[in-house]
Short mmCIF file of C-alpha atoms in Angstrom, two decimals:
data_model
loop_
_atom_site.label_atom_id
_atom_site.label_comp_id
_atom_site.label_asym_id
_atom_site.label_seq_id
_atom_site.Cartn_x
_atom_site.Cartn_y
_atom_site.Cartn_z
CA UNK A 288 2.61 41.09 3.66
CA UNK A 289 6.14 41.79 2.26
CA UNK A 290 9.05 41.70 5.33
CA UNK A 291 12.17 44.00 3.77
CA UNK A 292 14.97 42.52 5.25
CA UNK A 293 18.12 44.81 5.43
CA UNK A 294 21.39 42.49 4.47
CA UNK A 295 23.74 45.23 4.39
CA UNK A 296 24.60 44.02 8.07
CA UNK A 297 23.96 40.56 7.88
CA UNK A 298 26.43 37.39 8.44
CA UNK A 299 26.89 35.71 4.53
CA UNK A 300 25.78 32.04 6.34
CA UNK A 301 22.48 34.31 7.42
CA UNK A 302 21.97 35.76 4.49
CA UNK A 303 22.11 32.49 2.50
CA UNK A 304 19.96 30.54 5.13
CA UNK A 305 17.48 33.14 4.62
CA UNK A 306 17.19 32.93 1.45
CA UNK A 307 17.45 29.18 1.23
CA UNK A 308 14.48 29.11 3.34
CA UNK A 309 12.73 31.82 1.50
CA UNK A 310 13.29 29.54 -2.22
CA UNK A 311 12.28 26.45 -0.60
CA UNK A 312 8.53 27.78 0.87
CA UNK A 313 7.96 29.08 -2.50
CA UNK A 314 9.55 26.21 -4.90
CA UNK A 315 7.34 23.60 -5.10
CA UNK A 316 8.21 22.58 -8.46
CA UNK A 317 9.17 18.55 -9.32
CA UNK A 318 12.04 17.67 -11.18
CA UNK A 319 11.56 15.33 -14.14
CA UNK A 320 12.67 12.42 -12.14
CA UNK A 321 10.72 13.44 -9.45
CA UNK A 322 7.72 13.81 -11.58
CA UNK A 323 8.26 9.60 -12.87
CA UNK A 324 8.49 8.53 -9.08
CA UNK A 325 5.21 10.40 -8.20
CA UNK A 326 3.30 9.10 -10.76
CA UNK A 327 4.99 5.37 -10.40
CA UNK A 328 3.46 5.67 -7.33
CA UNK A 329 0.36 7.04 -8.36
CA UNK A 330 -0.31 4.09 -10.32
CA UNK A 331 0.76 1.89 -8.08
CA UNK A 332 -1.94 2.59 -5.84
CA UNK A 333 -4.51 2.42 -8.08
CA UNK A 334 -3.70 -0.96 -9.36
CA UNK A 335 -3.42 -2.50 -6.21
CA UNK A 336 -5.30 -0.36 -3.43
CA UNK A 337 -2.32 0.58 -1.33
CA UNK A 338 1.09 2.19 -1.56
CA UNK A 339 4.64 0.39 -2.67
CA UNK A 340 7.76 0.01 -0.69
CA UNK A 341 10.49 1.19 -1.22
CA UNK A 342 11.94 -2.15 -3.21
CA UNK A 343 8.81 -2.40 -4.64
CA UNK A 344 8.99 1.24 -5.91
CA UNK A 345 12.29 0.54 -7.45
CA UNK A 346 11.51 -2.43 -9.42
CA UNK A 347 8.73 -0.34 -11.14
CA UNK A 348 11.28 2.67 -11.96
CA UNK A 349 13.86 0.47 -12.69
CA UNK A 350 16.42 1.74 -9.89
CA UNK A 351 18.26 -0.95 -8.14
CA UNK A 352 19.72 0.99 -5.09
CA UNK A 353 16.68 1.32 -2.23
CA UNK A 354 18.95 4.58 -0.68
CA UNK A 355 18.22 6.37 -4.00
CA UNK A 356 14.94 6.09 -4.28
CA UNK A 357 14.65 7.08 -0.67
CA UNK A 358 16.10 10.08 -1.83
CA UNK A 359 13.45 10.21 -4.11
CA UNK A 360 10.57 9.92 -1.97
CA UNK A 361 12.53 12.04 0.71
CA UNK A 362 12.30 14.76 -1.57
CA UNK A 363 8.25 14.48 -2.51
CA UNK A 364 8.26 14.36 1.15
CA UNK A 365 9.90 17.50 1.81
CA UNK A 366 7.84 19.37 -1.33
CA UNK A 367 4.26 18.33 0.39
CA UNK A 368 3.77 15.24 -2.25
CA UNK A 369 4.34 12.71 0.24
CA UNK A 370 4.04 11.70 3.80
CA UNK A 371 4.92 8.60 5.46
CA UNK A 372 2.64 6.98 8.45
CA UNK A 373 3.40 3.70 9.97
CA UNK A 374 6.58 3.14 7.73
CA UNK A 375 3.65 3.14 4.68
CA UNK A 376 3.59 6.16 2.13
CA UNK A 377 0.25 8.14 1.86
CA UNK A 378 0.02 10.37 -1.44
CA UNK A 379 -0.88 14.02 0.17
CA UNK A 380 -4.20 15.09 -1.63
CA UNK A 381 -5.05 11.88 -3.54
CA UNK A 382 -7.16 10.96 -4.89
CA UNK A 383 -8.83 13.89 -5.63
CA UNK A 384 -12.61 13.36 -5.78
CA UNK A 385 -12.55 11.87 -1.79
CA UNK A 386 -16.47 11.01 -2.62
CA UNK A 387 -15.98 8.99 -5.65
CA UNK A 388 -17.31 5.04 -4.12
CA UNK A 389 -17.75 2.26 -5.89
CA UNK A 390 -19.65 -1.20 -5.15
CA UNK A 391 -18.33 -3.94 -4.88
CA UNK A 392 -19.62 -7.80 -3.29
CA UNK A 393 -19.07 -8.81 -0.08
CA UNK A 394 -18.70 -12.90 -0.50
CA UNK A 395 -18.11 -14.42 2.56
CA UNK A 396 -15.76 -15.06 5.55
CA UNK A 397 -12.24 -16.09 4.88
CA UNK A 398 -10.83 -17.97 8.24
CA UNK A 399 -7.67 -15.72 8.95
CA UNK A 400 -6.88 -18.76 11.21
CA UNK A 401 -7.96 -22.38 10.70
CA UNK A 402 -8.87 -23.46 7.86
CA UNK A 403 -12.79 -24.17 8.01
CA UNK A 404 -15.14 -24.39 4.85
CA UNK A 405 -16.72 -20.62 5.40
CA UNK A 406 -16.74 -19.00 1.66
CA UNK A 407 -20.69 -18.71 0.73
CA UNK A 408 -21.98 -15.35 -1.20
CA UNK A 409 -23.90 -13.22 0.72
CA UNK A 410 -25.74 -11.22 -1.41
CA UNK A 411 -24.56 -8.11 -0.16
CA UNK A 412 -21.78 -5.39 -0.75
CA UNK A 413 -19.82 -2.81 0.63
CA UNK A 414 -18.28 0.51 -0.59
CA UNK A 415 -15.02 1.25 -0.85
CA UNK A 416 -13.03 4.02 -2.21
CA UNK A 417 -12.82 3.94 -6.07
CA UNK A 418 -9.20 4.64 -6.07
CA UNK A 419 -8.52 1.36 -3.89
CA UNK A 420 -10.27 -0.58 -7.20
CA UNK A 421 -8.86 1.35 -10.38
CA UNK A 422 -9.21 -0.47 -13.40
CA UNK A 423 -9.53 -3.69 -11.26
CA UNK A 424 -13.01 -2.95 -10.60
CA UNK A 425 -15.11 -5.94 -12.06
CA UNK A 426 -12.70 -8.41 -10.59
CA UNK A 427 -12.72 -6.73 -7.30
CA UNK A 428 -14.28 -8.49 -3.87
CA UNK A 429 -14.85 -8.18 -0.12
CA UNK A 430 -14.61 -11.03 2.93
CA UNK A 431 -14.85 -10.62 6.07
CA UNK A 432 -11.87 -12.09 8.45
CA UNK A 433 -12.85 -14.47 10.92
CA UNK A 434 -9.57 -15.24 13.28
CA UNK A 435 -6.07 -14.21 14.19
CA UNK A 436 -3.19 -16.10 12.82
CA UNK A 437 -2.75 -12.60 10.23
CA UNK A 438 -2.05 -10.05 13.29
CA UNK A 439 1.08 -9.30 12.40
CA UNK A 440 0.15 -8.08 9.21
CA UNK A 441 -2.10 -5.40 10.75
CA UNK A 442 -5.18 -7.63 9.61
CA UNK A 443 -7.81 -8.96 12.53
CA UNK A 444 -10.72 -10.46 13.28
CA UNK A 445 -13.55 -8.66 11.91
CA UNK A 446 -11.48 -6.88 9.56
CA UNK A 447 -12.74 -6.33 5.37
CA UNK A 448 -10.07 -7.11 2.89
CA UNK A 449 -10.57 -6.21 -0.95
CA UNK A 450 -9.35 -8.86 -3.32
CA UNK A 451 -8.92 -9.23 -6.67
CA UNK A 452 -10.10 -12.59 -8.34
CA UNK A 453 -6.81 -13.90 -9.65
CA UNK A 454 -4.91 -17.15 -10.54
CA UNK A 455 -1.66 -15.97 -10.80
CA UNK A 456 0.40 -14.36 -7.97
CA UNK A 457 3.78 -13.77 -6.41
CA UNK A 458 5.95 -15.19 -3.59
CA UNK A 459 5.71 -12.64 -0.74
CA UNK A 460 2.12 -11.34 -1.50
CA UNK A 461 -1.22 -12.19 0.69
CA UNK A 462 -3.90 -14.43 -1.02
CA UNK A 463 -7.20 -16.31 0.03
CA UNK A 464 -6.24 -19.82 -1.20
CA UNK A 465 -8.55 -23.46 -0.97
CA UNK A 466 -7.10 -26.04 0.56
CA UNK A 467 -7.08 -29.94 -0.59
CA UNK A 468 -10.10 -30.64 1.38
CA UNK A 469 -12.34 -27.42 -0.22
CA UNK A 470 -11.73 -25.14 2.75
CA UNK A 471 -10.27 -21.49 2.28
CA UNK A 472 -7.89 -19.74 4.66
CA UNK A 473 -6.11 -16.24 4.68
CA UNK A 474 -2.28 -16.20 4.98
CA UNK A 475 1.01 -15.07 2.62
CA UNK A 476 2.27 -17.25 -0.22
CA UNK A 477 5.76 -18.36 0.65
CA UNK A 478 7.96 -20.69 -2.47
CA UNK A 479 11.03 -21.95 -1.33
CA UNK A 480 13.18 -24.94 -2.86
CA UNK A 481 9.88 -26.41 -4.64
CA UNK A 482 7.48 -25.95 -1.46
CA UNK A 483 4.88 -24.24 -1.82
CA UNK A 484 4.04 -22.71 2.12
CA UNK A 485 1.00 -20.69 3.20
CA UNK A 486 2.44 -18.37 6.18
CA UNK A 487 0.66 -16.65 8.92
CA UNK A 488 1.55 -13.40 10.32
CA UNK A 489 1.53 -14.93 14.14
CA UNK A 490 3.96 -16.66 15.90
CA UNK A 491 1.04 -18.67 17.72
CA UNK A 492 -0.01 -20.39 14.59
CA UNK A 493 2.12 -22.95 12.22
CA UNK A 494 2.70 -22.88 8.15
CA UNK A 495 0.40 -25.13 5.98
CA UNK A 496 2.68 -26.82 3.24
CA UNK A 497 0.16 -27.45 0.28
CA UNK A 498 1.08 -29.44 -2.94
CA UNK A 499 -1.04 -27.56 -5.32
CA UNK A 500 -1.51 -24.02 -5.25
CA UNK A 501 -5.59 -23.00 -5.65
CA UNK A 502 -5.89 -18.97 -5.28
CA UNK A 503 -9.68 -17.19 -4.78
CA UNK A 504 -7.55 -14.02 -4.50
CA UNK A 505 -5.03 -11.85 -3.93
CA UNK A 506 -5.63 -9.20 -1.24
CA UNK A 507 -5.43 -5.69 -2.49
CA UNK A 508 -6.85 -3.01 0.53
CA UNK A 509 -7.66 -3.33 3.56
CA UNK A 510 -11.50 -1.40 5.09
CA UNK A 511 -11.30 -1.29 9.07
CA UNK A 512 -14.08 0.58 10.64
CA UNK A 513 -12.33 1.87 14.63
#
């Protein structure tokens, strides 16, 4: 249904609000620059299983201010692209096929606590959105989290994490790593001046300092079942 509104009579402010609001329920169209941040994100998530922050977002468009590309995302936001939940971004609509699944092994427990020498293949596997793998997919893996010392980082005991087999990572990101005496343990990869630290995300439980660095993985997604 069409509403004829009569402006003959109307306040100007009115008149423009109204039409504002009119333009922006039927505009839903993306700028060019708003086009590169959607699909920066886009690819983003396929490549590592879960959305970017904002500094992470603009290293990969090259924009060095965080307040503009919140204005960025703002806008998606605003447009329907977008929608943010828990501080994290969620692309509205994606990925498309919901039922696309792919398999991938579930190889053990990783101690999200102390260090004990749990890593053994079980033979099994799990299913996970294919989006979460992308073109990862034949280096992709699941543990299961025994312990608590990664809390913090919204990751329990009990919890699956994806990871993807990988040598090289970056300060700042979450990895399974061995230890000097064989075991494997679940916590963030800190450097800092020549140390090489694996953090937990819980106050109750101390750094481990290691000399060499020995990475099963990098985690990339997170499955919890509530």
């Amino acid at each position: 249904m069409i509403r004829c509104v009569h402006l003959t009579k109307a306040h100007p402010r009115r008149i423009l609000y109204m039409v504002n609001k009119m333009v922006n329920r039927i505009r839903k169209e993306l700028t060019q620059r708003q086009r590169k941040v959607l699909r920066a994100i886009e690819a983003f998530v396929l490549e590592r299983g879960f959305s970017p922050t904002i500094r992470e977002l603009g290293r990969r468009l090259g924009i060095v201010n965080p307040s503009a590309v919140f204005k960025h995302v703002l806008s998606l936001e605003r447009k329907g692209y977008l929608r943010r939940e828990g501080g994290e971004l969620r692309l509205v609509g994606f990925p498309t096929p919901l039922d696309s699944q792919v398999r991938v092994p579930l190889v053990g427990v990783a101690p999200a606590g102390r260090p004990e020498e749990v890593f053994d293949s079980l033979g099994e596997s799990v299913e996970v959105p294919e989006w979460m793998v992308g073109r990862r997919r034949g280096n992709i893996f699941c543990i299961r989290v025994v312990g608590k010392s990664m809390v913090d980082a919204y990751i329990d005991d009990g919890d699956r994490v994806l990871l993807e087999r990988t040598t090289t990572v970056n300060s700042g990101e979450m990895v399974v790593a061995r230890l000097d005496d064989g075991s494997v343990t679940l916590k963030r990869l800190r450097r800092e001046n020549g140390r090489i630290l694996l953090v937990p995300e819980n106050p109750e439980f101390a750094p481990l300092e290691v000399k060499e660095l020995r990475v099963v993985g990098r985690v990339v997604g997170l499955l919890r079942k509530y």
